[in-house]
mmCIF file of C-alpha atoms in Angstrom:
data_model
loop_
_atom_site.group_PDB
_atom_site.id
_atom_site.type_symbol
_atom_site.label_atom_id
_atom_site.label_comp_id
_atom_site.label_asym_id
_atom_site.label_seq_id
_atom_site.Cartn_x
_atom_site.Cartn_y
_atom_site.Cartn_z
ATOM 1 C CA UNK P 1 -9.945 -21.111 -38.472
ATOM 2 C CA UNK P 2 -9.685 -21.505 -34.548
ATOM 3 C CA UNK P 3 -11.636 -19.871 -31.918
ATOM 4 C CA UNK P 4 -10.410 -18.416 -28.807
ATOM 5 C CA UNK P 5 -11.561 -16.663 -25.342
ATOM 6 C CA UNK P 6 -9.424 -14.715 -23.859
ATOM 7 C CA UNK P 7 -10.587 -13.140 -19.728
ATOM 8 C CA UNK P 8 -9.274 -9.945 -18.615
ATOM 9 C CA UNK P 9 -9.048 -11.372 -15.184
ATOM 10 C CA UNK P 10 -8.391 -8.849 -12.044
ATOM 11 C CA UNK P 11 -8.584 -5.725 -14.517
ATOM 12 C CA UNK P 12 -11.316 -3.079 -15.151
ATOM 13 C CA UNK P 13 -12.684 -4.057 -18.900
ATOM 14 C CA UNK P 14 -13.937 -0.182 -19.114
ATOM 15 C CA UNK P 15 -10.183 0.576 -18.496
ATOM 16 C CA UNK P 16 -9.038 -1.799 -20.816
ATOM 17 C CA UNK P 17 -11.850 -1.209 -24.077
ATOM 18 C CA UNK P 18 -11.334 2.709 -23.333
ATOM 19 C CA UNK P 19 -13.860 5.505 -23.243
ATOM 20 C CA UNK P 20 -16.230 4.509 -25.706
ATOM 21 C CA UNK P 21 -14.411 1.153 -26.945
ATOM 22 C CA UNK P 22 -11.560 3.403 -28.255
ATOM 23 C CA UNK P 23 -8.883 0.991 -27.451
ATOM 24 C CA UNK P 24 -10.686 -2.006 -28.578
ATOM 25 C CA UNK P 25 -10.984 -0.431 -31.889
ATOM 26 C CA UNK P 26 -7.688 0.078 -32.471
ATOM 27 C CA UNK P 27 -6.667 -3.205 -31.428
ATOM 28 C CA UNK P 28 -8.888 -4.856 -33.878
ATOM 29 C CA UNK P 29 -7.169 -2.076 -36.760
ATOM 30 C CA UNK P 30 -4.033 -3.727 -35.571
ATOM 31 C CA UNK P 31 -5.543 -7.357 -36.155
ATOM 32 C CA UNK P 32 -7.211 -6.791 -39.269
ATOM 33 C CA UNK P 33 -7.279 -10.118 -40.074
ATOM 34 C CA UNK P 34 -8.254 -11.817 -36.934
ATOM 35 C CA UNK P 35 -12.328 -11.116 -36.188
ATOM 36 C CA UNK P 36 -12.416 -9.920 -32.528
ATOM 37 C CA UNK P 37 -15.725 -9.570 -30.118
ATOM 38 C CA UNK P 38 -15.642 -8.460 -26.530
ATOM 39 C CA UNK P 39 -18.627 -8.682 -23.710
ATOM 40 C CA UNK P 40 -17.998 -8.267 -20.311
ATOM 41 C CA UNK P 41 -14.638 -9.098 -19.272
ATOM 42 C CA UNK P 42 -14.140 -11.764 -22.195
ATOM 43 C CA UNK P 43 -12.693 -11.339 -25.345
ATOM 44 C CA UNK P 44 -13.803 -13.781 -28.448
ATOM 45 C CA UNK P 45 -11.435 -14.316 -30.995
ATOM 46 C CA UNK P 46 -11.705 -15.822 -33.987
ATOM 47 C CA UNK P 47 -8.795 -16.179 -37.054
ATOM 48 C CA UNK P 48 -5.752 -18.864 -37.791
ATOM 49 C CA UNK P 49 -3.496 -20.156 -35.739
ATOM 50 C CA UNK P 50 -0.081 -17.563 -35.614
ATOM 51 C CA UNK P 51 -2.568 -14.468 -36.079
ATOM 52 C CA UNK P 52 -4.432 -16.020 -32.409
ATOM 53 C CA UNK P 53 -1.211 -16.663 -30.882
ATOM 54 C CA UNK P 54 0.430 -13.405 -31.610
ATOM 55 C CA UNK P 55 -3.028 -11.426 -30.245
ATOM 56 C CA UNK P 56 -3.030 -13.642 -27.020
ATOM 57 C CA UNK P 57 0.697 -12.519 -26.224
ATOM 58 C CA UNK P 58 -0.475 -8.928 -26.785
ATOM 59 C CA UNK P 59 -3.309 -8.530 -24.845
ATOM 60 C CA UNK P 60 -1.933 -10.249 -21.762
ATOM 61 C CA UNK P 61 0.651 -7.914 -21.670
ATOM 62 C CA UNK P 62 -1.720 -4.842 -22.215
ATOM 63 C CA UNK P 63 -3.857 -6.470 -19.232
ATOM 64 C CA UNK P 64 -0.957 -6.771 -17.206
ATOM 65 C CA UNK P 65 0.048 -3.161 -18.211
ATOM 66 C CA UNK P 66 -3.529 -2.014 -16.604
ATOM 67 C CA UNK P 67 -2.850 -4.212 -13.757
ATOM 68 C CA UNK P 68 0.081 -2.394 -12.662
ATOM 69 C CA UNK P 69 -0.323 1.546 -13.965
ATOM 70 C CA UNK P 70 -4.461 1.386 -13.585
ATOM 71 C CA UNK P 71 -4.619 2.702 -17.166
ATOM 72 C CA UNK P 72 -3.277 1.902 -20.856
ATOM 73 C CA UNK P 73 -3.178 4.425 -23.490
ATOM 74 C CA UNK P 74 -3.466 3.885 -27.225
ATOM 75 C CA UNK P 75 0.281 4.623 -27.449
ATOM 76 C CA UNK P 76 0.584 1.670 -24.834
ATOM 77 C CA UNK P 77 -1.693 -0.813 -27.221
ATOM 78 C CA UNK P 78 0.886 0.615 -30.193
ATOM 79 C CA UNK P 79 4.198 -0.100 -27.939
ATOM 80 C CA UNK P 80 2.874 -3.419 -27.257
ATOM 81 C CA UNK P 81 2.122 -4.437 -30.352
ATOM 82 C CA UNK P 82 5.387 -3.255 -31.910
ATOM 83 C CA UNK P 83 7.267 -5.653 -28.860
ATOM 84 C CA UNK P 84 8.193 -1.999 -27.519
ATOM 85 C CA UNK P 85 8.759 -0.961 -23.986
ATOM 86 C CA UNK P 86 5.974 1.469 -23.325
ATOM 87 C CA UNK P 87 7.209 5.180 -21.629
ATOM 88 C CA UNK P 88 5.670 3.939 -17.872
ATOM 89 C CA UNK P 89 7.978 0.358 -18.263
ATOM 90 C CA UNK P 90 11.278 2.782 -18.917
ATOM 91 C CA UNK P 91 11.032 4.228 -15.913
ATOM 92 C CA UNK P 92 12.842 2.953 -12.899
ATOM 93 C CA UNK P 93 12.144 2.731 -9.029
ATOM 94 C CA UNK P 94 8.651 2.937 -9.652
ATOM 95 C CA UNK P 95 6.472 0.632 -7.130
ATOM 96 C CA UNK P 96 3.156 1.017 -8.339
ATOM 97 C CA UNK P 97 1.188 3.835 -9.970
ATOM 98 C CA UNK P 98 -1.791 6.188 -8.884
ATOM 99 C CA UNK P 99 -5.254 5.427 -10.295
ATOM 100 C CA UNK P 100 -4.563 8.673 -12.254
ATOM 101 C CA UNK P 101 -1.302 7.288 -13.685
ATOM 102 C CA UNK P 102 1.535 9.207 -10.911
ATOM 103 C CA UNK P 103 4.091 7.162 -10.644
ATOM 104 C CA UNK P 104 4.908 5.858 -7.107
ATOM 105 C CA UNK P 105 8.319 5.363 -5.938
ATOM 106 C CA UNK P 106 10.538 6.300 -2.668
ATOM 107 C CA UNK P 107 11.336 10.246 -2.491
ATOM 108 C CA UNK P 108 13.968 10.156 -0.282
ATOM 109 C CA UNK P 109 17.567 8.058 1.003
ATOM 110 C CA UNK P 110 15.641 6.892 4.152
ATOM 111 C CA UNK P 111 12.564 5.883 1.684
ATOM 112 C CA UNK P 112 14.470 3.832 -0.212
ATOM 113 C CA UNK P 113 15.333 1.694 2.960
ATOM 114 C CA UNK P 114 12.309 0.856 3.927
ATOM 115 C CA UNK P 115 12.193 -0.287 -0.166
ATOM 116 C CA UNK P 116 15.316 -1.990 0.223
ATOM 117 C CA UNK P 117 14.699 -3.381 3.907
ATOM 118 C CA UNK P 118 10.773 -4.567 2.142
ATOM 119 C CA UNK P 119 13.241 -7.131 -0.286
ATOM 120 C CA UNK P 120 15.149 -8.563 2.507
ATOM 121 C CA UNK P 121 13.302 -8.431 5.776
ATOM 122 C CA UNK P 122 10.165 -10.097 7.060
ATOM 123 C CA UNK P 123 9.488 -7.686 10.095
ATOM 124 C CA UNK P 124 9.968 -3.426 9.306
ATOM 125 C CA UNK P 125 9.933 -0.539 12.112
ATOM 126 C CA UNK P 126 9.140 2.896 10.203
ATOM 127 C CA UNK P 127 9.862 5.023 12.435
ATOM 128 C CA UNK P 128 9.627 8.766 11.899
ATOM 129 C CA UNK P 129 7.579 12.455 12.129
ATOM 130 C CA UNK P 130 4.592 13.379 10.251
ATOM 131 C CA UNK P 131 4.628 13.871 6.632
ATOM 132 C CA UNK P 132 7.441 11.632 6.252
ATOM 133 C CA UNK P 133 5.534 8.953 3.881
ATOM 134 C CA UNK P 134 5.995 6.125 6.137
ATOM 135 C CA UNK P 135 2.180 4.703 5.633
ATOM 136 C CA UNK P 136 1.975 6.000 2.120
ATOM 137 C CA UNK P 137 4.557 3.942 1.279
ATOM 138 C CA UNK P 138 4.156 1.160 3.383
ATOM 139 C CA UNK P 139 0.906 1.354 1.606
ATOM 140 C CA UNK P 140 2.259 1.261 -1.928
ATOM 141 C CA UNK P 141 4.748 -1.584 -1.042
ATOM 142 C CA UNK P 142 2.101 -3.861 0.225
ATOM 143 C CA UNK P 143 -0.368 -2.766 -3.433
ATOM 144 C CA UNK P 144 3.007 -3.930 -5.633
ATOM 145 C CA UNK P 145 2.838 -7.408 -3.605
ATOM 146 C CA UNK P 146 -0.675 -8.509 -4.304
ATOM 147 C CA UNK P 147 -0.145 -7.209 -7.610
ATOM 148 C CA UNK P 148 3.030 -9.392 -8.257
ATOM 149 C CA UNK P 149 1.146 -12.069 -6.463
ATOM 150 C CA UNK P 150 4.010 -12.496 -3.907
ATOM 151 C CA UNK P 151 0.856 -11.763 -1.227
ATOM 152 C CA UNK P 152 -2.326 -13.031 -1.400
ATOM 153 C CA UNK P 153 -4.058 -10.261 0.942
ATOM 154 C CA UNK P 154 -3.235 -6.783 2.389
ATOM 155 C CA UNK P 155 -3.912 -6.812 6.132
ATOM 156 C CA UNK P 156 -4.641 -3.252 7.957
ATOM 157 C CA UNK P 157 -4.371 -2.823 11.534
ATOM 158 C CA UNK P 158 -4.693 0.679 13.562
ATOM 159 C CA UNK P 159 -4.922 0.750 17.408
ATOM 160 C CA UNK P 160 -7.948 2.960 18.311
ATOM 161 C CA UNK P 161 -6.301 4.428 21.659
ATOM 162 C CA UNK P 162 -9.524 7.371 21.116
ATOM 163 C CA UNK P 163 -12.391 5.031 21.605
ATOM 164 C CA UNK P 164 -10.235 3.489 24.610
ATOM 165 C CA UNK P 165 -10.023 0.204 22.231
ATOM 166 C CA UNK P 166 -13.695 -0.376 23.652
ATOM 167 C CA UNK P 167 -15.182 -0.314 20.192
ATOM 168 C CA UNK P 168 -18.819 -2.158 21.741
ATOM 169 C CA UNK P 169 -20.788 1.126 22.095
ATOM 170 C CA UNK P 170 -19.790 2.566 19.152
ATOM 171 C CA UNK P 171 -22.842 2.315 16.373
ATOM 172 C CA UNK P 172 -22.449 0.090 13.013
ATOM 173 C CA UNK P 173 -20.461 -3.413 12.740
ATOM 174 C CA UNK P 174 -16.422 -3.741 12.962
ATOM 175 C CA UNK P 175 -15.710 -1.857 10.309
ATOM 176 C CA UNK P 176 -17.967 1.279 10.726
ATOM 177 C CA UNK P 177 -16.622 1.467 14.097
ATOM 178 C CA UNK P 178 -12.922 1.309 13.299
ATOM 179 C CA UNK P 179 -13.246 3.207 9.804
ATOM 180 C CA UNK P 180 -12.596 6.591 11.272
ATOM 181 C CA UNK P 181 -9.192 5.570 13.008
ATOM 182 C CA UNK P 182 -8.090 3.206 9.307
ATOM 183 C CA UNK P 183 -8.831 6.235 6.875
ATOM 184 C CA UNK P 184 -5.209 7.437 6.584
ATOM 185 C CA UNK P 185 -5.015 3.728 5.072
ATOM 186 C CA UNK P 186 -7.898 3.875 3.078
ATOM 187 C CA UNK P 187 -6.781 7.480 1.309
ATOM 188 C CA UNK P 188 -3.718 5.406 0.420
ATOM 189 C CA UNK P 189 -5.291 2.386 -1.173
ATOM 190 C CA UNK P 190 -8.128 5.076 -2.798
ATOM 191 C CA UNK P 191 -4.944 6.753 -4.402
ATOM 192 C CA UNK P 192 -3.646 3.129 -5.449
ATOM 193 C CA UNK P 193 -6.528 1.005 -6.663
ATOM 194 C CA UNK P 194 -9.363 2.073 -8.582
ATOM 195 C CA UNK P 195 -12.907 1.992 -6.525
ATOM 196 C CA UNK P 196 -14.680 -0.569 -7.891
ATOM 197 C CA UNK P 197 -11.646 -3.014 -8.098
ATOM 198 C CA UNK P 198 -10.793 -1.946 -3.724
ATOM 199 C CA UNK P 199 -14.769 -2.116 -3.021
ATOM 200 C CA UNK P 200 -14.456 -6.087 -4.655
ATOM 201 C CA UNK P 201 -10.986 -6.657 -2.936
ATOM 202 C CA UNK P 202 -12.935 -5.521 0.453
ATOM 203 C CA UNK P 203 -15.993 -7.596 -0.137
ATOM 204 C CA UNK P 204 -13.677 -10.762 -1.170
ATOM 205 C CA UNK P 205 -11.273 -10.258 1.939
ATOM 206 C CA UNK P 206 -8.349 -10.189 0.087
ATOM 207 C CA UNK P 207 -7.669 -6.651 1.597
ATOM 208 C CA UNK P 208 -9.449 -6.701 5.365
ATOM 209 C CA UNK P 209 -9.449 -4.921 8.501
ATOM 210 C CA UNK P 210 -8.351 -5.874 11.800
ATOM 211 C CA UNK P 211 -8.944 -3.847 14.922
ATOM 212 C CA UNK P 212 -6.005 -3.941 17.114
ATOM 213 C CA UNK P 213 -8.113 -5.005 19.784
ATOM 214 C CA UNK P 214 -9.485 -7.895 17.798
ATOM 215 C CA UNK P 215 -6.132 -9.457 16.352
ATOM 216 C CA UNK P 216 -5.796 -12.003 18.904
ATOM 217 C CA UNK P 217 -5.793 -16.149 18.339
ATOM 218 C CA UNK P 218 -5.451 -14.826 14.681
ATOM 219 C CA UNK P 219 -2.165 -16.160 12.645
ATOM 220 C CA UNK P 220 -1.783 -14.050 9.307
ATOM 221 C CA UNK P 221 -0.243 -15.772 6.556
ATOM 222 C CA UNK P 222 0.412 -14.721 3.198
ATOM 223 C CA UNK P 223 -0.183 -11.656 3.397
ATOM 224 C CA UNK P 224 1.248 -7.880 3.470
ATOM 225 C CA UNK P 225 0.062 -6.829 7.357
ATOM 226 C CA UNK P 226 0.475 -2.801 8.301
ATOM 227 C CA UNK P 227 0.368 -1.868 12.039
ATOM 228 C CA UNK P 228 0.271 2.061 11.473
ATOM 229 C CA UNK P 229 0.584 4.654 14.839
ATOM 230 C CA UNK P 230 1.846 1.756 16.554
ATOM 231 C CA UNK P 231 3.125 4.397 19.017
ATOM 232 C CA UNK P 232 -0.229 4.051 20.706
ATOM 233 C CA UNK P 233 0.420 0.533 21.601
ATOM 234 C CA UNK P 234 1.052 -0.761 25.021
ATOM 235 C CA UNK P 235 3.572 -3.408 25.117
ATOM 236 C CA UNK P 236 1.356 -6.123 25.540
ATOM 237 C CA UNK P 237 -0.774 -4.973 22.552
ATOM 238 C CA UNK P 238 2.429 -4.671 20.213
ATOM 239 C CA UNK P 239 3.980 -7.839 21.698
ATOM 240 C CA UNK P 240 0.368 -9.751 20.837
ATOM 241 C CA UNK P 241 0.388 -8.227 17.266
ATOM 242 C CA UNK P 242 3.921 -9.189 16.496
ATOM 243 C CA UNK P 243 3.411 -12.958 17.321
ATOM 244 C CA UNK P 244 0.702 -13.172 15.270
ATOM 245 C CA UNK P 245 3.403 -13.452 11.910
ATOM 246 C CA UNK P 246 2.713 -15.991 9.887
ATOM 247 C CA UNK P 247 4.211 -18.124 6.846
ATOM 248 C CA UNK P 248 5.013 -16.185 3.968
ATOM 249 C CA UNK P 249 4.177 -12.904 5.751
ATOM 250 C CA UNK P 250 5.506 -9.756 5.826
ATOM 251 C CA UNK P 251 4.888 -7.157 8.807
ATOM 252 C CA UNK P 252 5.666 -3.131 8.639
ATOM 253 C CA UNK P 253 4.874 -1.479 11.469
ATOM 254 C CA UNK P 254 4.904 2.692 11.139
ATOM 255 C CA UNK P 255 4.680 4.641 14.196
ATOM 256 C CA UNK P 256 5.697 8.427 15.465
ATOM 257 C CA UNK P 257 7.402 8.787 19.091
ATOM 258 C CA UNK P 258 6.640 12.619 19.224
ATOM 259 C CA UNK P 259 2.469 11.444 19.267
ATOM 260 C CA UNK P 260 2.228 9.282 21.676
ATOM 261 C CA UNK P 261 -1.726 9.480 22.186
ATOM 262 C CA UNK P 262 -1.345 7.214 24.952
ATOM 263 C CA UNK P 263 -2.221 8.040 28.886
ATOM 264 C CA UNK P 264 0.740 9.853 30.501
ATOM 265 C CA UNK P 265 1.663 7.251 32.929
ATOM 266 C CA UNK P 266 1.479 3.873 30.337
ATOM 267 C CA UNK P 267 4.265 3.008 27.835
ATOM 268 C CA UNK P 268 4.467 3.191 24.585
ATOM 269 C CA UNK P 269 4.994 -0.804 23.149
ATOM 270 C CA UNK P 270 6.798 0.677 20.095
ATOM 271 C CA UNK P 271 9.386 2.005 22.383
ATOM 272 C CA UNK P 272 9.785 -1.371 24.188
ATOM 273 C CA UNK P 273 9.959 -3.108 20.650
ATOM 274 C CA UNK P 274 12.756 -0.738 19.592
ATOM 275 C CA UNK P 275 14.800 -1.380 22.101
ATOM 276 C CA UNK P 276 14.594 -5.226 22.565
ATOM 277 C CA UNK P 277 14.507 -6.423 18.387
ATOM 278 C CA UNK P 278 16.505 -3.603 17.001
ATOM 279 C CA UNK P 279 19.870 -5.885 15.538
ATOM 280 C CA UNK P 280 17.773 -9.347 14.804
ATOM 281 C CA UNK P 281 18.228 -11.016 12.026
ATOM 282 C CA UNK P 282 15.417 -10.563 9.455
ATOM 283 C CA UNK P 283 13.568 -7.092 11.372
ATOM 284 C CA UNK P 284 14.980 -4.224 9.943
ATOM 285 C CA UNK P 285 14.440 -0.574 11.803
ATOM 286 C CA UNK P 286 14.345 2.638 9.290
ATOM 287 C CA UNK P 287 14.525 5.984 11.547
ATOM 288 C CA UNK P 288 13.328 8.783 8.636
ATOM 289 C CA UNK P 289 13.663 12.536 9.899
ATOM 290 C CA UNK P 290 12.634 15.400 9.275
ATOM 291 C CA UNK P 291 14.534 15.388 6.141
ATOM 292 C CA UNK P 292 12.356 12.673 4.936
ATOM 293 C CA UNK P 293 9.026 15.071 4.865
ATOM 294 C CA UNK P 294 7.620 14.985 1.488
ATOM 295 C CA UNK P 295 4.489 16.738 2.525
ATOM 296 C CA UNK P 296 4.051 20.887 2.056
ATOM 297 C CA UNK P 297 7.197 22.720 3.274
ATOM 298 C CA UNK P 298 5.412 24.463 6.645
ATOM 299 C CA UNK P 299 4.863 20.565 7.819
ATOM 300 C CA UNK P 300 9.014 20.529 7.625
ATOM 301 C CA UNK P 301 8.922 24.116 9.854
ATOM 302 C CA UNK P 302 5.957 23.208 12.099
ATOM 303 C CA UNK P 303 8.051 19.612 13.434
ATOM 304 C CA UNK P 304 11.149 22.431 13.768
ATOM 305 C CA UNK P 305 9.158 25.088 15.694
ATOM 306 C CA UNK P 306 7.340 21.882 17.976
ATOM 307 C CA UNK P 307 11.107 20.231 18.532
ATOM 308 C CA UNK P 308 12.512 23.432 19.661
ATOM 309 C CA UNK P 309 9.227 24.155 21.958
ATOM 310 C CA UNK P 310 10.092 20.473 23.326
ATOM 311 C CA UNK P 311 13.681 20.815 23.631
ATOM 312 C CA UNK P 312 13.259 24.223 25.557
ATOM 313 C CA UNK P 313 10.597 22.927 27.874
ATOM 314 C CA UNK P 314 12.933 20.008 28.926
ATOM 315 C CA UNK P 315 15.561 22.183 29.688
ATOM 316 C CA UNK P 316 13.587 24.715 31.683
ATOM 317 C CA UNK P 317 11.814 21.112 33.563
ATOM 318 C CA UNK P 318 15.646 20.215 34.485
ATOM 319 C CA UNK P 319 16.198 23.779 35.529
ATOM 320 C CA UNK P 320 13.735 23.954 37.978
ATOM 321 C CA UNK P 321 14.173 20.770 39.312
ATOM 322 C CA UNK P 322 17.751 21.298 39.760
ATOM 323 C CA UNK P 323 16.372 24.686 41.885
ATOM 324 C CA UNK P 324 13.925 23.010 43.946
ATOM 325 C CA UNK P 325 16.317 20.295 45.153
ATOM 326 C CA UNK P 326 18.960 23.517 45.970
#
């Protein structure tokens, strides 16, 4: 008779044992002749040799089952132990799943490039209107990387064009002051990794924020980094951000020409950036439109009703220039 430990490394064990050790229950039913104890986030197990191998095999691939869908059901434990696919492995496209078990995969053609462009490309523009799921994805794409291990942290990055980029005066340290402008990123990594697991993640760095304003002298390696509203960067800022890419690195940088927050007279750095790397090798540009809105269907009819208001208040701007110089 051997002994054995096995840790449920970068998992929740209440996840794993189930709602009142339900799961660990019926994985010792399965193993009837193996004698298995769990504390904490270690399981003992004690039996002969081919019993201990066969129950090692198993529950790594249940732990990396709650790794990547956030749960595991009994039917899982049962699919698992048969060598079965379980139903959330037989589906396809899926990136990662919710905490509540949705799966999360591109809705869209335009979606699926930013997916596709994600594979080949180091540097991504995602550029389109509200609602489209630029961030939300970006978001999920970034989660299935530090999952996989192909990143070893999730960088965030926002510029704060409200507080002027001044963020000094405001009350609290870095991140209370930049919170408020990051929580569209933070609602996507709440949706994405449970709270205590994120909470750790945030405390050990491996997911971190970085204020626009404080990027500079930093190089970021290894790691998923997401400039989101990068509209609201001057060129400078965007042109600092950009050539802070480091080894192993992979930049996506969402942004929304229609809301520009900036002051009327300054340029937008996303525009600039558009228009000087669109075409080199390894940065890959994915215009999404309004047919690319995934959000309620009045969010589709609201960016109509605003492009029309646009469109007609350009033409009546040209009209009555063309007047005045008559």
């Amino acid at each position: 008779m051997i002994e054995k430990h096995i840790v449920l490394e970068d998992i929740d064990p209440v996840a794993f044992y189930g709602i009142g050790n339900s799961h660990l229950q019926m994985i010792k039913s399965l193993f009837p002749k193996l004698r298995i104890l769990a504390r904490d986030n270690v399981i003992r197990v004690l039996g002969d040799e081919e019993e201990m191998a066969k129950i090692e095999e198993d529950i790594e691939n249940m732990r990396q089952h709650v790794l990547k869908y956030n749960t595991i059901s009994e039917e899982d434990i049962l699919d698992i132990v048969k060598g079965k696919k379980t139903k959330e492995d037989a589906v396809k496209g899926v990136l990662v799943y919710s905490i509540s078990g949705r799966p999360i995969k591109s809705r869209s053609e335009n979606q699926q490039k930013i997916v596709d462009a994600f594979e080949k490309s180091d540097m991504i523009f995602a550029v389109g209107p509200a609602g489209t799921g630029k961030t939300y994805l970006s978001i999920a794409l970034a989660v299935k990387a530090l999952k996989e291990k192909t990143a070893k942290k999730i960088i965030l990055s926002r510029p704060a064009v409200e507080a002027g980029e001044r963020l000094g005066f405001l009350p609290g340290d870095m991140k209370d002051k930049i919170d408020p402008y990051l929580q569209p990123l933070y609602d996507a990594l709440e949706d994405m990794i449970p709270a205590v697991k994120l909470q750790d993640m945030m405390d050990k760095h491996i997911i971190q924020i970085a204020p626009l304003a404080f990027m500079r002298g930093r190089t970021l390696s290894d790691a998923v980094v997401i400039l989101d509203e990068a509209q609201n960067t001057t060129p400078a800022q965007l042109r600092m951000f950009l050539t802070r890419m480091g080894w192993n690195t992979k930049m996506i940088i969402t942004g929304d020409m229609t809301q520009t927050d900036l002051p009327r007279q300054a340029q937008s750095g996303l525009k600039e950036a558009l228009s000087i790397l669109t075409g080199i090798e390894g940065i890959s540009v994915i215009n999404l439109t309004k047919k690319d809105i995934v959000r309620h269907k009045l969010v589709t009819r609201i960016v109509n009703a605003y492009e029309a208001y646009d469109k007609a208040k350009t033409n009546s701007n040209i009209k009555n220039e063309s007047i005045n110089k008559d």
